[in-house]
Short mmCIF file of C-alpha atoms in Angstrom, two decimals:
data_model
loop_
_atom_site.label_atom_id
_atom_site.label_comp_id
_atom_site.label_asym_id
_atom_site.label_seq_id
_atom_site.Cartn_x
_atom_site.Cartn_y
_atom_site.Cartn_z
CA UNK H 1 155.30 223.65 86.33
CA UNK H 2 153.30 225.95 88.43
CA UNK H 3 150.24 225.39 89.58
CA UNK H 4 146.71 226.23 87.37
CA UNK H 5 143.56 226.68 88.38
CA UNK H 6 140.19 224.85 88.04
CA UNK H 7 137.05 226.06 88.65
CA UNK H 8 136.07 226.53 92.35
CA UNK H 9 135.15 225.30 94.89
CA UNK H 10 131.25 225.75 96.23
CA UNK H 11 132.48 228.41 98.70
CA UNK H 12 134.37 230.33 96.55
CA UNK H 13 137.90 229.38 97.48
CA UNK H 14 139.83 228.27 94.21
CA UNK H 15 140.90 224.64 93.69
CA UNK H 16 144.67 223.82 92.05
CA UNK H 17 145.08 221.52 89.57
CA UNK H 18 147.40 218.61 90.86
CA UNK H 19 151.21 219.36 89.06
CA UNK H 20 151.89 217.40 86.40
CA UNK H 21 154.56 214.59 87.18
CA UNK H 22 157.89 213.53 86.45
CA UNK H 23 158.87 209.89 86.42
CA UNK H 24 162.26 209.16 85.59
CA UNK H 25 162.44 205.61 84.58
CA UNK H 26 166.27 203.60 84.20
CA UNK H 27 166.08 200.87 82.31
CA UNK H 28 168.85 200.86 79.64
CA UNK H 29 171.34 198.42 77.85
CA UNK H 30 169.27 196.14 76.37
CA UNK H 31 165.66 196.12 74.65
CA UNK H 32 164.26 193.32 77.56
CA UNK H 33 165.25 196.32 80.13
CA UNK H 34 164.46 199.27 77.47
CA UNK H 35 160.50 197.94 76.30
CA UNK H 36 158.88 197.42 79.53
CA UNK H 37 160.67 201.13 80.65
CA UNK H 38 158.56 201.93 76.94
CA UNK H 39 155.30 200.07 77.92
CA UNK H 40 155.27 201.99 81.31
CA UNK H 41 155.74 205.08 79.93
CA UNK H 42 153.16 204.59 77.96
CA UNK H 43 151.09 203.72 79.99
CA UNK H 44 152.13 206.73 82.09
CA UNK H 45 151.07 209.39 79.59
CA UNK H 46 148.00 207.52 79.28
CA UNK H 47 146.75 208.18 82.68
CA UNK H 48 148.58 211.75 82.84
CA UNK H 49 148.57 213.13 79.58
CA UNK H 50 150.29 216.10 81.39
CA UNK H 51 152.98 214.03 82.83
CA UNK H 52 156.42 214.21 81.80
CA UNK H 53 158.03 211.02 81.40
CA UNK H 54 162.41 211.21 81.23
CA UNK H 55 164.48 207.64 80.26
CA UNK H 56 168.28 207.44 81.82
CA UNK H 57 170.48 205.41 79.57
CA UNK H 58 174.72 205.11 78.49
CA UNK H 59 175.85 206.02 74.99
CA UNK H 60 176.29 202.22 74.29
CA UNK H 61 173.11 200.71 75.15
CA UNK H 62 169.89 200.30 72.44
CA UNK H 63 168.25 203.29 74.47
CA UNK H 64 170.07 206.18 72.09
CA UNK H 65 168.17 204.90 69.68
CA UNK H 66 164.81 203.43 71.07
CA UNK H 67 164.01 205.71 73.30
CA UNK H 68 164.07 208.64 71.11
CA UNK H 69 161.71 206.95 68.40
CA UNK H 70 159.34 206.37 71.51
CA UNK H 71 159.35 209.66 71.62
CA UNK H 72 160.67 210.37 75.41
CA UNK H 73 163.87 212.97 76.28
CA UNK H 74 167.17 210.28 77.16
CA UNK H 75 169.74 211.75 79.71
CA UNK H 76 172.67 209.77 79.59
CA UNK H 77 175.37 209.35 82.39
CA UNK H 78 178.04 206.56 83.36
CA UNK H 79 178.21 203.28 83.07
CA UNK H 80 178.65 201.23 86.01
CA UNK H 81 179.28 197.62 84.86
CA UNK H 82 179.60 194.67 87.58
CA UNK H 83 182.45 192.87 86.97
CA UNK H 84 181.49 189.03 87.41
CA UNK H 85 185.66 187.99 88.36
CA UNK H 86 188.22 189.88 90.08
CA UNK H 87 189.75 191.85 88.17
CA UNK H 88 191.62 195.12 88.14
CA UNK H 89 188.26 197.14 87.32
CA UNK H 90 186.28 195.81 90.79
CA UNK H 91 189.15 197.99 92.42
CA UNK H 92 187.92 200.81 90.05
CA UNK H 93 184.21 200.34 91.14
CA UNK H 94 183.57 202.65 93.86
CA UNK H 95 185.03 205.82 91.98
CA UNK H 96 182.94 204.88 89.10
CA UNK H 97 179.53 204.40 91.17
CA UNK H 98 180.42 207.68 93.02
CA UNK H 99 181.17 209.37 89.34
CA UNK H 100 177.62 207.66 87.96
CA UNK H 101 175.56 208.83 91.14
CA UNK H 102 176.76 212.09 91.28
CA UNK H 103 175.81 213.25 87.33
CA UNK H 104 172.84 211.26 88.06
CA UNK H 105 171.39 213.02 90.78
CA UNK H 106 172.17 216.33 88.29
CA UNK H 107 169.79 214.71 86.47
CA UNK H 108 167.27 213.93 89.09
CA UNK H 109 167.48 217.87 90.04
CA UNK H 110 167.36 218.84 87.25
CA UNK H 111 164.14 217.02 85.49
CA UNK H 112 162.42 217.98 88.71
CA UNK H 113 162.34 213.83 89.02
CA UNK H 114 159.65 212.79 91.68
CA UNK H 115 159.72 209.08 91.43
CA UNK H 116 162.30 206.97 90.24
CA UNK H 117 161.46 203.80 88.04
CA UNK H 118 163.68 200.74 87.75
CA UNK H 119 164.11 197.74 85.75
CA UNK H 120 167.67 196.43 87.28
CA UNK H 121 170.78 196.99 84.96
CA UNK H 122 173.79 198.54 85.12
CA UNK H 123 171.91 202.25 84.65
CA UNK H 124 169.32 201.39 87.64
CA UNK H 125 172.14 200.90 90.54
CA UNK H 126 172.80 204.58 90.16
CA UNK H 127 169.87 205.38 89.80
CA UNK H 128 168.58 204.06 93.30
CA UNK H 129 171.76 205.43 94.74
CA UNK H 130 170.86 209.00 93.30
CA UNK H 131 167.47 209.12 94.33
CA UNK H 132 167.58 207.46 97.90
CA UNK H 133 166.17 209.48 100.58
CA UNK H 134 165.58 211.91 98.16
CA UNK H 135 162.72 210.88 95.47
CA UNK H 136 160.46 207.85 95.88
CA UNK H 137 161.48 204.52 94.45
CA UNK H 138 159.37 201.81 92.96
CA UNK H 139 161.55 198.53 91.34
CA UNK H 140 160.43 196.18 88.67
CA UNK H 141 162.04 192.67 88.66
CA UNK H 142 161.26 190.75 85.95
CA UNK H 143 163.09 187.68 86.35
CA UNK H 144 162.80 185.29 89.49
CA UNK H 145 166.25 185.33 90.31
CA UNK H 146 166.90 189.41 90.80
CA UNK H 147 169.86 191.33 90.00
CA UNK H 148 172.45 192.86 92.35
CA UNK H 149 171.20 196.66 90.74
CA UNK H 150 167.06 195.25 91.79
CA UNK H 151 168.51 193.69 95.04
CA UNK H 152 170.15 197.22 96.15
CA UNK H 153 166.95 199.46 95.19
CA UNK H 154 164.52 196.98 96.94
CA UNK H 155 166.22 197.52 100.74
CA UNK H 156 165.55 201.20 100.54
CA UNK H 157 162.18 201.54 97.40
CA UNK H 158 158.83 202.66 98.23
CA UNK H 159 156.92 199.80 95.75
CA UNK H 160 159.27 196.61 95.00
CA UNK H 161 156.57 194.70 91.99
CA UNK H 162 157.61 191.49 90.25
CA UNK H 163 156.28 189.69 87.15
CA UNK H 164 156.20 186.62 88.79
CA UNK H 165 155.80 184.96 91.42
CA UNK H 166 158.72 183.17 93.91
CA UNK H 167 161.02 186.44 93.40
CA UNK H 168 163.85 186.58 95.42
CA UNK H 169 163.26 190.24 96.39
CA UNK H 170 161.43 190.27 100.46
CA UNK H 171 157.74 191.80 99.81
CA UNK H 172 157.31 191.83 96.35
CA UNK H 173 153.78 192.79 94.44
CA UNK H 174 153.22 190.74 91.26
CA UNK H 175 151.93 192.97 88.62
CA UNK H 176 153.62 191.26 85.25
CA UNK H 177 155.97 192.87 82.73
CA UNK H 178 154.92 196.43 81.28
CA UNK H 179 154.12 195.28 76.95
CA UNK H 180 153.11 197.21 74.23
CA UNK H 181 149.53 197.80 73.76
CA UNK H 182 150.67 196.77 70.23
CA UNK H 183 151.35 193.31 71.67
CA UNK H 184 148.45 193.12 73.88
CA UNK H 185 145.98 194.47 72.08
CA UNK H 186 147.27 192.00 69.02
CA UNK H 187 145.10 190.78 66.61
CA UNK H 188 147.76 188.19 64.83
CA UNK H 189 144.59 186.93 62.99
CA UNK H 190 143.11 189.96 61.84
CA UNK H 191 146.59 191.08 61.36
CA UNK H 192 148.14 188.18 59.13
CA UNK H 193 147.43 189.13 55.08
CA UNK H 194 149.07 192.48 55.92
CA UNK H 195 151.83 191.03 58.34
CA UNK H 196 153.00 188.21 55.59
CA UNK H 197 153.15 191.76 52.49
CA UNK H 198 154.68 192.92 54.83
CA UNK H 199 158.04 191.30 55.34
CA UNK H 200 157.66 189.19 51.70
CA UNK H 201 156.55 185.37 53.33
CA UNK H 202 153.76 183.40 51.16
CA UNK H 203 150.52 183.90 51.85
CA UNK H 204 149.41 180.86 53.11
CA UNK H 205 152.44 178.38 53.66
CA UNK H 206 153.15 177.98 57.30
CA UNK H 207 155.36 180.67 59.09
CA UNK H 208 157.95 179.83 61.11
CA UNK H 209 159.45 183.07 63.56
CA UNK H 210 162.70 182.95 64.23
CA UNK H 211 165.34 185.57 66.71
CA UNK H 212 167.93 185.81 69.57
CA UNK H 213 167.06 188.45 71.50
CA UNK H 214 167.71 192.43 69.91
CA UNK H 215 171.98 191.34 68.89
CA UNK H 216 170.76 187.92 67.96
CA UNK H 217 172.08 184.10 68.51
CA UNK H 218 174.61 182.25 67.00
CA UNK H 219 173.53 178.74 68.33
CA UNK H 220 169.80 179.52 67.05
CA UNK H 221 171.73 181.24 63.71
CA UNK H 222 173.57 178.51 63.28
CA UNK H 223 170.80 175.69 63.28
CA UNK H 224 167.88 177.34 62.02
CA UNK H 225 169.63 178.38 58.87
CA UNK H 226 171.39 175.25 58.18
CA UNK H 227 168.04 173.44 58.45
CA UNK H 228 166.58 175.32 55.61
CA UNK H 229 165.96 172.61 53.19
CA UNK H 230 163.89 171.22 55.11
CA UNK H 231 161.88 174.10 56.10
CA UNK H 232 161.71 174.22 52.19
CA UNK H 233 160.77 170.79 51.14
CA UNK H 234 158.13 171.12 53.79
CA UNK H 235 156.87 174.04 52.24
CA UNK H 236 157.61 176.19 55.55
CA UNK H 237 158.06 179.50 55.57
CA UNK H 238 160.82 181.68 57.96
CA UNK H 239 161.54 185.06 59.05
CA UNK H 240 165.06 184.81 60.59
CA UNK H 241 165.89 188.06 63.17
CA UNK H 242 169.62 187.62 63.38
CA UNK H 243 171.03 190.51 64.55
CA UNK H 244 172.34 193.86 63.60
CA UNK H 245 175.92 191.99 64.21
CA UNK H 246 175.65 189.42 62.54
CA UNK H 247 175.07 187.71 58.78
CA UNK H 248 173.41 184.84 57.78
CA UNK H 249 173.26 183.26 54.01
CA UNK H 250 170.82 180.94 53.34
CA UNK H 251 170.66 178.78 50.39
CA UNK H 252 168.02 179.97 48.42
CA UNK H 253 164.83 177.30 46.53
CA UNK H 254 163.12 178.51 43.69
CA UNK H 255 159.23 178.77 44.01
CA UNK H 256 159.61 177.59 47.90
CA UNK H 257 158.47 179.25 50.14
CA UNK H 258 160.69 181.95 51.19
CA UNK H 259 163.45 182.07 54.05
CA UNK H 260 163.84 186.04 54.64
CA UNK H 261 167.21 186.95 56.76
CA UNK H 262 167.13 190.47 58.39
CA UNK H 263 169.24 192.61 61.16
CA UNK H 264 166.40 193.24 63.36
CA UNK H 265 162.76 193.15 63.46
CA UNK H 266 161.00 196.99 64.01
CA UNK H 267 157.70 195.75 63.29
CA UNK H 268 157.53 192.95 66.21
CA UNK H 269 153.71 193.27 65.87
CA UNK H 270 153.40 192.32 62.64
CA UNK H 271 156.46 189.61 63.12
CA UNK H 272 154.24 188.06 66.11
CA UNK H 273 150.79 188.36 63.56
CA UNK H 274 152.83 186.63 60.40
CA UNK H 275 153.69 183.59 62.02
CA UNK H 276 152.20 180.19 62.99
CA UNK H 277 154.64 179.58 65.56
CA UNK H 278 158.15 181.14 67.38
CA UNK H 279 161.56 179.88 68.26
CA UNK H 280 163.22 181.97 70.52
CA UNK H 281 165.20 183.43 73.46
CA UNK H 282 163.53 183.19 76.58
CA UNK H 283 164.30 186.53 77.91
CA UNK H 284 161.17 187.26 80.28
CA UNK H 285 159.94 190.29 78.23
CA UNK H 286 160.15 187.58 75.53
CA UNK H 287 158.30 185.06 77.30
CA UNK H 288 155.63 187.37 78.54
CA UNK H 289 155.59 188.85 74.86
CA UNK H 290 154.71 185.88 73.28
CA UNK H 291 152.18 184.52 75.81
CA UNK H 292 150.25 187.32 75.41
CA UNK H 293 149.47 187.14 72.01
CA UNK H 294 149.14 183.84 71.72
CA UNK H 295 151.75 182.12 69.63
CA UNK H 296 153.10 178.98 70.34
CA UNK H 297 157.08 178.88 70.66
CA UNK H 298 160.00 176.78 70.97
CA UNK H 299 162.28 178.41 73.89
CA UNK H 300 166.42 177.85 73.61
CA UNK H 301 166.96 179.89 76.57
CA UNK H 302 170.18 181.66 76.69
CA UNK H 303 173.26 178.88 78.25
CA UNK H 304 174.86 181.77 80.65
CA UNK H 305 173.45 183.35 84.05
CA UNK H 306 171.85 182.09 86.78
CA UNK H 307 169.43 179.72 84.58
CA UNK H 308 166.34 182.47 84.57
CA UNK H 309 165.96 182.07 81.13
CA UNK H 310 164.86 178.13 81.83
CA UNK H 311 163.22 179.30 85.02
CA UNK H 312 161.38 182.37 82.47
CA UNK H 313 159.97 179.95 79.70
CA UNK H 314 158.54 177.09 82.68
CA UNK H 315 154.90 178.04 83.25
CA UNK H 316 154.26 178.23 79.33
CA UNK H 317 156.06 174.91 78.89
CA UNK H 318 154.30 173.45 82.23
CA UNK H 319 151.03 174.78 80.12
CA UNK H 320 151.18 173.54 76.52
CA UNK H 321 151.59 176.56 75.51
CA UNK H 322 155.44 175.99 74.67
CA UNK H 323 158.84 173.44 74.33
CA UNK H 324 161.99 173.76 75.35
CA UNK H 325 164.75 172.82 74.00
CA UNK H 326 168.35 173.22 75.29
CA UNK H 327 170.87 175.26 74.00
CA UNK H 328 173.24 172.84 73.28
CA UNK H 329 170.90 170.50 71.62
CA UNK H 330 169.74 173.29 69.12
CA UNK H 331 171.39 171.64 65.90
CA UNK H 332 169.97 171.90 62.43
CA UNK H 333 169.06 167.81 63.35
CA UNK H 334 167.39 168.60 66.22
CA UNK H 335 165.09 171.83 64.08
CA UNK H 336 164.20 169.20 61.33
CA UNK H 337 163.19 166.70 63.33
CA UNK H 338 161.20 168.68 66.08
CA UNK H 339 159.98 172.32 64.79
CA UNK H 340 159.49 171.04 61.61
CA UNK H 341 156.84 169.26 62.05
CA UNK H 342 155.11 171.45 64.82
CA UNK H 343 155.02 174.03 62.62
CA UNK H 344 153.05 171.70 59.92
CA UNK H 345 150.93 171.22 62.38
CA UNK H 346 147.83 173.50 63.10
CA UNK H 347 146.21 171.32 65.02
CA UNK H 348 148.66 170.97 67.56
CA UNK H 349 149.46 175.18 67.03
CA UNK H 350 145.38 175.98 68.29
CA UNK H 351 146.03 173.70 71.51
CA UNK H 352 149.39 175.63 71.79
CA UNK H 353 148.11 179.30 71.20
CA UNK H 354 144.99 178.40 73.35
CA UNK H 355 147.11 176.94 76.50
CA UNK H 356 148.68 180.68 76.36
CA UNK H 357 145.86 182.30 76.59
CA UNK H 358 145.99 183.71 81.08
CA UNK H 359 149.15 183.07 81.44
CA UNK H 360 150.00 187.23 81.03
CA UNK H 361 149.12 190.01 82.78
CA UNK H 362 147.90 192.45 79.96
CA UNK H 363 147.58 195.34 82.25
CA UNK H 364 150.75 194.97 83.89
CA UNK H 365 151.53 198.74 81.97
CA UNK H 366 148.78 200.47 83.76
CA UNK H 367 148.76 198.79 87.00
CA UNK H 368 152.73 199.76 87.51
CA UNK H 369 151.77 203.31 86.68
CA UNK H 370 149.28 203.96 88.67
CA UNK H 371 151.57 202.99 91.20
CA UNK H 372 154.65 205.49 90.07
CA UNK H 373 152.16 208.31 89.77
CA UNK H 374 150.56 207.64 93.08
CA UNK H 375 154.68 207.49 94.69
CA UNK H 376 154.97 210.44 92.61
CA UNK H 377 151.47 212.72 93.73
CA UNK H 378 152.70 211.68 97.19
CA UNK H 379 155.91 213.29 96.76
CA UNK H 380 153.88 216.70 95.83
CA UNK H 381 151.36 217.01 98.42
#
């Protein structure tokens, strides 16, 4: 983009405006990688409305829907999934990496990238390798235990930032997780009536929100849905996002507050506003959002991986804002004896909500955006 002239200096020489930066974000695959990237993109555009933001993704990730919905350009590259065990795919990995890096480098050149921001996952690795030595890199790590892509990217990044203290990436600056302004500015109380109408929930009954990540969680689906009668008997409404690839059959109890199953929650802000309590996984993004809106939680960490979801939940649990139930212990009986009494105890819920205040970093989006724009503008000078 060409320079423009904005007025003149005192001595009469023209002063050139800063050229508009191009920011490339790499955070495809799951909502936990995509949403922070989109929150950053929104913050970049608030700080530099003339900027261009381009997202990298693959054809099989949620980014094919979520990125265009947010109004940003999406460039697709070949995925580089990392095999967890020695298989034939591991032998093919160098070829796949080389092809993806080549294709990613073509994208960076075509959009005239000024900075690459990675959030981990299989989209970030080729982005880091393609940008190395050519475009400044900023790495954002959401978990205490960094994944392979961010470990690689951090070795040659201009800035490394983290959501929480104690990450395994050396020299990481703690900024929190970028969150959408519709979440950080959410007034749950003022939106409560509208939110409950939106989902068809009882306007006055206690309400439980249930979800297991963007794809749902079978163990959560089974345990909570099988406790439907307990919720009905206690006069509790339930909003349950079971995942787009799952189905959920729930017994109806006429005259009682409804149990509302939905495949996916398009309006998480309204879902949070409708609820008095949430039962969900404890991905880093989820914990950050739930804490930011002051919603009491029962976290059920994903039982796989390196235990990062349990670590994500620990600050909220230690502060008294949440409870933690291991996945293998979540049964319909456990839901009945733990969750039903909690969601019907407004005084305890109020204490938990107050404890959530101050746990997050509500300005993380603009703090990170300022860092990213500094790197982009430094390259243009």
